[in-house]
């Protein structure tokens, strides 16, 4: 999988690409992925997109209260999921990573359970929608506080190194996250420890309404790696293959003991920041339209077609299959009913001390 | 007289203060073009330009810390923290810098600044868009802490906060942003920090609250009144300093105190108020000074409404106090 | 049986736990070669190697946050924050990550970790080497909070903390580090988190305290005893959960409560305890539940000793409670 | 003052120097400082050194409780004081900057007042020793929390820019400070704003016992500037002239609107971290001895002698004068007596609310 001839260079002035915007292979090395893998990337991207579209419907129909759309990020997210060893390595994602969660293998019913805060949520309806997590899959449950998962990712990586587990901790976040002190603290500590941590920025150039130029005076995010003495890679995140190849190499290098790296995946978010946002307040429609021309799915489909790996029929079949999966899972998540009130006072601590028992009783009394 | 929501009152107060005093500047995440995620600063960048109303990078430490430096240097910064829950990455700036600057420099340097933040639950915000961290601020010497509950007060208190010579944490219950409208005079007026408001006069029991739960407290008071009980309702408005005099004189009259707050219970403002009243009115209390509070659990998404003091919970507790 | 200081007890407990359980690792600023600025970890890097005892960069967010990740991944990290005052740059990691991880993941992920920190005043440390921030932790759901006061307890409680499945903030009053020596058994023993200790039995008044001021509280109790009064003295040891049962049953007996703490007064553990006792023992109290606390001012260097509850101040307050 | 021909380059692999370790001028431009200035630098460095030595005596004799020795940092500190416009620009120093405070013009009696917590301390004995400050001189009073003054420095610089005051905010800190989140947040915000802030690291390669290699994997501190899109300069901080020249250029460029810069001054701390530290636990004596060979004062004295500007007699006269000043000021600070108890409850807020009035009365009652 790791190409012998080519090693990606950090700190390139232009983002690394292997596909042109027309979906033509332009890398200086040979494609070495089998058709099944190539097709899987595509299916996962389409599933991610369709999931996002379904979320929008959930919002419109008042079935959920919040969504952080990931359309435009699918190439990046599918690349991340495929570059690590699923269920073995640990992923520390953020709230815009529902497409990533899906690609990681989180069951759709859990995803919808979380989105609805229903009893089907393995995290018990405790958090806002768009906060994925799964202990079984080694996906560290998302918390809303930006960049606060970065030091924990570092800690997990230190643990991996200490115990020689051969795992890697992959941590994703947005461009805005890089301004937080915790981001700095986490990346720095990982670098000093030479821990197997890979930091992945899904750079969509906006933090809600704040453009990247108001976020940092650095020319790009990858450059920030220099502060920590680690390599930084600038990648076209709307090129799923480039993202995959770079991440794969970086993850395996990290696993092999070369320490952390920072990978910047340049993407664009088509939707508003969240269902509570109105992006027309801060960016022109034309900008969004222009970005859509670089769409990771369209571009990759052209590539697959060029390889003779995709057809209209396959597309129709895929979409029908995903629609069915979405329908079934959503139904199941809804059928599970509301998260029960009894869950309210569980899992605060490993057992319930007197004050929580008292407080629990207040609620139960009131509901009687 | 215009009728304003709380958001409208904030916007108006900011605008008026910026017109009045060149030194007033606004900044924080998304406050510029976007006008803030709740639109509190909507239109202000257009009016006052990007030098006086601007976006910060995504760092609460940068926001609060820069406000300290601006204030020490002579500006009157009004910094926005997007949600009170996100003050924690910047809380060291508030505690180690803003709160202690005057004291540590022997009064040489000061930090006349305001840190605005939407606070409290009720908007299905889960753990990190629902918390009420005022106790942390009140426990830290060197800060003033305001929690508003009406549009009228909001305008007067925000202006006071901006003109205050101390760092003021200004907390805005987000579920009240557009929940009520009220006539708000166009003229300049101030409401003093540290003074409570008697929202309803009564003689049987004193209900003390502030911020978001003022809604439920007033509703509960109405139900009690309908049932023939006469509750007095006090809105603290400031939690540091809180208006001890107002509370004591009311409880001295009614002999009964029910304190209502949506913040977690342990070591809270509610604890402080009932502890103080219990200590100082030992002989006058006819029943235990009692608390209805939020719970000592992370704020849950699914039980968003149940976390906060409900009217039922207030009435249950009031009944125990009255029946004691 | 060896006679140990509190520092000795910490060092012993850490060493024993590291021998017992491979998963225990220590890190923080200067904990490695230097053995910590108070020498709590002295010699441990030599014994257990730099993989299990190591220095972190100068960032409390990195320290606490990394501990969360290590714990979630299966280690049992004991992180040191060099002074409790410096927890604030890392407090978001404690509040948003450590405290909420179990709840937010529905019990899937947990953070069994200890954050040790020297706390309190009395060492001429000024603003930033003297604070007692336990109320902040107790007000935040998801943490357990221990404040030790004797070498014996320290060993037993630190071991409990390390074996606990929850994040434990372990606070060590630095002025007690070498102030007293005590026999500490060599064998393995645990003291449960959440249980108070009755340090002295008595019948006239209950003095409740914890941490540093246990010293002055016990001295005051002796003076009172010499004057013919019989004080009962309770050491809370844990402030979250605190041992309500122990306090209530003592105050039910004595009818009088004086709560002593060196933390700032407003919204403090002392407020919580007196508020709770006032509420629950309304009919049994013979005098107001009263507090002697630190002050709501930044910790002053010049009046280092005066900030904390002095024996005189405790006696003055106790007299008022007894004479009531 | 600013050399037309030469502009210092950021990110040099080696630290910038203008004097060799033997005190010989090696810069590719001509010395353009007048003898009075050159001699002042020397006097200020010697005064700083003698102040530090006096502090050690205060500790030994139990007259103060804490000192953070600055010996070895004098070249850096004197350079900072002379590169900015004293009393006009703002300085945001840290606890190891008592030599810098002196060079800035803080009266010795205030310095000793602060060291003793006596009534002669304009800051009223509120903080540990080694925490300088002066509103009159625009020296932002030091707080102990590492790097917490960095965002305030940025805020002041933003204010300066906004109001066009023509001032610069200069902020000093140690190498350890660069790991704190607040450091990152502060530098980043200043860079985005293009504010006139100059960040100066007194890099002594230790944070108490923690060596730089455990602090960061970055090869040096200057490199970290890249993360913020600002220039970073690596300078021999034991070469007072190099430090001065670089800082002067950087400060004036910042004043002229070129935004922030990061300047790393490589120094060594001869003493322990503080009077509470025993540095033999973590570093070999030989290392300290070796560093002393690069002593900023000795090196610079050789240079001055080479220029015919210094003599044994001048040295003796200077030392006698400083000794006298130290003696007098110390006496005065001691004579002022203890900081009065009444100060305890002042300056918490702009006025005293009821709770502080109550608490004040508790103390006064107790003292009666
Ligand atoms: C500590 C913190 N501060 C503020 C917020 C509010 N907030 C939520 S998302 C967001 C922008 C994040 O932007 P970025 O990191 O670029 O990620 P993106 O949403 O663009 O994927 C902000 C400010 C937060 N969640 N956490
Ligand atoms: C936030 C914070 N954490 C920890 C400390 C304790 N501490 C005081 S000085 C110091 C080391 C600072 O090293 P550096 O920044 O290199 O400055 P130097 O002392 O070497 O000049 C530490 C850890 C502190 N003062 N503040
Ligand atoms: Mg973004
Ligand atoms: Mg250093």
Coordinates of N, CA and C in Angstrom, one line a residue, chain B residues 23 25 27 51-52 54-57 59 61-63 65-70 72-75 89 92-93 96-97 99 101-109 141-144 164-166 240-244 276 280, chain D residues 90 122-124 126-127 133-136 138-143 145 147-149 151-152 154-156 158-160 162-163 165 167 182 185-186 188-189 192-193 343-351 353-355 358:
Chain B
X23 N -14.2 54.7 23.2 CA -13.3 53.7 23.7 C -14.0 52.3 23.8
X25 N -15.2 49.1 22.4 CA -15.0 48.2 21.2 C -15.6 46.8 21.5
X27 N -15.7 42.7 20.4 CA -15.1 41.6 19.6 C -15.4 40.3 20.2
X51 N -12.9 48.3 12.8 CA -11.9 48.6 13.9 C -12.5 48.5 15.2
X52 N -13.8 48.8 15.3 CA -14.4 48.8 16.7 C -15.3 47.6 16.9
X54 N -15.1 43.6 15.8 CA -14.4 42.7 14.9 C -14.4 41.2 15.5
X55 N -14.1 40.3 14.6 CA -14.1 38.9 14.9 C -12.7 38.6 15.5
X56 N -12.7 37.7 16.4 CA -11.4 37.2 17.0 C -11.2 35.8 16.5
X57 N -10.0 35.3 16.6 CA -9.8 33.9 16.3 C -10.6 33.1 17.4
X59 N -10.6 31.5 20.2 CA -9.8 31.3 21.4 C -10.4 32.2 22.5
X61 N -9.3 32.4 25.5 CA -8.2 32.9 26.2 C -7.7 34.2 25.5
X62 N -7.7 34.2 24.1 CA -7.3 35.3 23.4 C -8.3 36.4 23.6
X63 N -9.6 36.1 23.6 CA -10.6 37.1 23.7 C -10.6 37.8 25.0
X65 N -8.3 37.6 27.4 CA -6.9 38.1 27.7 C -6.7 39.4 27.0
X66 N -7.1 39.5 25.7 CA -6.9 40.7 24.9 C -7.7 41.8 25.5
X67 N -8.9 41.5 26.0 CA -9.8 42.5 26.6 C -9.1 43.1 27.8
X68 N -8.4 42.3 28.6 CA -7.6 42.8 29.8 C -6.6 43.8 29.3
X69 N -5.8 43.5 28.3 CA -4.8 44.4 27.8 C -5.4 45.7 27.2
X70 N -6.5 45.5 26.5 CA -7.2 46.7 25.9 C -7.7 47.6 27.0
X72 N -6.6 47.7 30.2 CA -5.5 48.3 30.9 C -4.9 49.5 30.1
X73 N -5.0 49.4 28.8 CA -4.4 50.4 27.9 C -5.4 51.6 27.7
X74 N -6.6 51.4 28.1 CA -7.5 52.6 28.0 C -8.8 52.4 27.2
X75 N -8.9 51.3 26.6 CA -10.2 51.1 25.9 C -11.3 50.6 26.9
X89 N -11.9 27.6 28.6 CA -10.6 27.7 28.0 C -10.0 29.1 28.2
X92 N -8.7 31.2 32.9 CA -7.5 31.7 33.5 C -7.3 33.1 33.3
X93 N -7.6 33.6 32.1 CA -7.4 35.0 31.8 C -8.4 35.8 32.7
X96 N -6.8 34.9 36.6 CA -5.5 35.3 36.9 C -5.1 36.7 36.4
X97 N -5.8 37.1 35.4 CA -5.5 38.5 34.9 C -6.6 39.5 35.2
X99 N -9.3 39.5 37.0 CA -9.8 39.7 38.4 C -8.7 40.2 39.4
X101 N -5.8 42.0 38.5 CA -4.9 43.1 38.0 C -4.9 44.3 38.9
X102 N -6.1 44.7 39.3 CA -6.2 45.9 40.2 C -5.5 45.6 41.5
X103 N -5.8 44.5 42.1 CA -5.2 44.2 43.4 C -3.7 44.0 43.3
X104 N -3.3 43.2 42.3 CA -1.9 42.8 42.3 C -1.0 44.0 42.0
X105 N -1.6 45.0 41.3 CA -0.7 46.2 41.0 C -0.9 47.3 42.0
X106 N -1.6 47.0 43.1 CA -1.9 48.0 44.1 C -2.7 49.1 43.6
X107 N -3.6 48.8 42.6 CA -4.5 49.8 42.1 C -3.9 50.6 40.9
X108 N -2.7 50.3 40.5 CA -2.1 51.0 39.4 C -2.8 50.7 38.1
X109 N -3.0 49.4 37.8 CA -3.6 49.0 36.6 C -5.1 48.5 36.9
X141 N -12.6 36.4 43.6 CA -12.5 37.8 43.9 C -12.0 38.7 42.8
X142 N -12.6 39.8 42.6 CA -12.1 40.8 41.6 C -13.1 41.0 40.4
X143 N -14.1 40.2 40.4 CA -15.1 40.3 39.3 C -16.4 40.8 39.8
X144 N -17.2 41.4 39.0 CA -18.6 41.6 39.3 C -19.4 40.7 38.3
X164 N -18.6 50.6 34.2 CA -18.0 50.2 35.5 C -16.5 50.1 35.4
X165 N -15.8 50.4 36.4 CA -14.4 50.4 36.4 C -13.8 49.0 36.7
X166 N -14.6 48.1 36.9 CA -14.2 46.7 37.2 C -14.6 45.7 36.1
X240 N -22.9 38.9 42.1 CA -21.7 39.4 42.9 C -21.5 40.9 42.6
X241 N -21.6 41.8 43.5 CA -22.2 41.5 44.8 C -23.7 41.3 44.7
X242 N -24.2 40.4 45.5 CA -25.7 40.2 45.5 C -26.3 41.1 46.6
X243 N -27.6 41.4 46.4 CA -28.2 42.4 47.3 C -28.7 41.8 48.6
X244 N -27.8 41.6 49.5 CA -28.2 41.0 50.7 C -29.3 41.7 51.5
X276 N -26.4 32.3 53.9 CA -26.3 33.6 54.6 C -27.6 34.0 55.3
X280 N -28.0 34.7 59.2 CA -28.3 36.0 59.7 C -29.8 36.2 60.2
Chain D
X90 N 4.8 50.0 26.0 CA 4.4 49.2 27.1 C 5.2 47.9 27.2
X122 N 5.0 50.0 45.7 CA 3.8 50.7 45.2 C 2.6 49.7 44.9
X123 N 2.9 48.5 44.8 CA 1.9 47.5 44.6 C 1.3 46.9 45.9
X124 N 1.8 47.6 47.0 CA 1.2 47.3 48.3 C 1.4 45.9 48.9
X126 N 1.3 43.0 47.7 CA 0.2 42.0 47.4 C 0.8 40.7 46.8
X127 N 2.0 40.8 46.2 CA 2.4 39.6 45.5 C 3.8 39.2 46.0
X133 N 6.4 46.0 38.4 CA 5.3 46.7 37.7 C 5.3 48.2 38.0
X134 N 4.9 48.9 37.1 CA 4.8 50.4 37.3 C 3.9 51.0 36.2
X135 N 2.8 51.5 36.7 CA 1.9 52.2 35.7 C 2.6 53.4 35.1
X136 N 3.4 54.2 35.9 CA 4.0 55.4 35.4 C 5.0 55.0 34.2
X138 N 4.7 52.3 32.4 CA 4.1 51.4 31.4 C 4.6 50.0 31.5
X139 N 4.9 49.6 32.7 CA 5.3 48.2 33.0 C 4.1 47.5 33.6
X140 N 3.5 46.6 32.9 CA 2.3 45.9 33.3 C 2.8 44.9 34.4
X141 N 2.1 45.1 35.6 CA 2.6 44.4 36.8 C 2.6 42.9 36.5
X142 N 3.7 42.2 36.8 CA 3.9 40.8 36.6 C 2.9 40.0 37.5
X143 N 2.3 39.0 36.9 CA 1.6 38.0 37.7 C 2.3 36.7 37.5
X145 N 1.3 33.6 36.9 CA 0.9 32.5 36.0 C 1.5 32.6 34.7
X147 N 2.8 32.8 31.1 CA 2.3 33.1 29.8 C 0.9 33.8 29.9
X148 N 0.4 34.0 31.0 CA -0.9 34.6 31.1 C -0.9 36.1 30.8
X149 N 0.3 36.7 30.7 CA 0.4 38.1 30.3 C 0.5 38.3 28.8
X151 N -1.7 37.2 26.2 CA -2.9 37.8 25.6 C -3.2 39.3 26.0
X152 N -2.9 39.6 27.3 CA -3.1 41.1 27.6 C -2.1 41.9 26.8
X154 N -1.1 41.4 23.8 CA -1.8 41.5 22.5 C -2.9 42.5 22.5
X155 N -3.7 42.5 23.6 CA -4.8 43.4 23.7 C -4.3 44.8 23.7
X156 N -3.3 45.1 24.5 CA -2.7 46.4 24.5 C -2.2 46.9 23.1
X158 N -3.3 45.8 20.3 CA -4.5 46.1 19.4 C -5.0 47.5 19.7
X159 N -5.1 47.8 21.0 CA -5.5 49.1 21.4 C -4.6 50.2 20.8
X160 N -3.3 50.0 20.8 CA -2.3 50.9 20.3 C -2.6 51.1 18.8
X162 N -5.4 50.5 17.1 CA -6.7 51.0 16.9 C -6.7 52.6 17.1
X163 N -6.0 53.0 18.1 CA -6.0 54.4 18.4 C -4.8 55.1 17.8
X165 N -1.6 55.1 18.5 CA -0.8 55.8 19.5 C 0.7 55.8 19.1
X167 N 2.6 53.4 19.8 CA 3.3 52.7 20.8 C 3.5 51.2 20.3
X182 N -2.1 29.8 26.3 CA -2.3 31.3 26.3 C -1.3 32.0 25.5
X185 N -2.4 31.5 21.9 CA -3.6 32.3 21.6 C -3.3 33.7 21.5
X186 N -2.4 34.2 22.4 CA -2.0 35.6 22.4 C -1.2 36.0 21.1
X188 N -1.0 34.4 18.3 CA -1.9 34.2 17.1 C -2.8 35.4 16.8
X189 N -3.4 35.9 17.9 CA -4.4 37.0 17.8 C -3.6 38.3 17.3
X192 N -2.8 38.0 13.6 CA -4.0 38.2 12.8 C -4.3 39.7 12.7
X193 N -4.2 40.4 13.8 CA -4.5 41.8 13.9 C -3.4 42.7 13.3
X343 N -4.3 47.7 53.9 CA -4.2 47.5 52.5 C -4.9 46.2 52.0
X344 N -5.1 45.3 53.0 CA -5.6 43.9 52.6 C -6.9 44.0 51.9
X345 N -7.8 44.8 52.2 CA -9.1 44.9 51.6 C -9.3 46.0 50.6
X346 N -8.2 46.6 50.2 CA -8.3 47.7 49.2 C -8.1 47.1 47.8
X347 N -8.6 47.8 46.8 CA -8.2 47.5 45.4 C -8.8 46.1 44.9
X348 N -9.6 45.5 45.7 CA -10.2 44.3 45.1 C -11.2 44.6 44.0
X349 N -12.0 45.6 44.3 CA -12.9 46.2 43.3 C -12.7 47.7 43.4
X350 N -13.3 48.4 42.5 CA -13.1 49.9 42.5 C -13.7 50.5 43.8
X351 N -14.7 49.9 44.3 CA -15.2 50.3 45.7 C -15.5 49.0 46.5
X353 N -17.8 46.5 48.2 CA -19.2 46.1 48.5 C -19.3 45.6 49.9
X354 N -20.6 45.3 50.3 CA -20.9 44.9 51.7 C -20.1 43.7 52.1
X355 N -20.0 42.7 51.2 CA -19.3 41.5 51.7 C -17.9 41.7 52.1
X358 N -17.8 43.6 55.4 CA -18.0 42.6 56.5 C -16.7 41.9 56.8

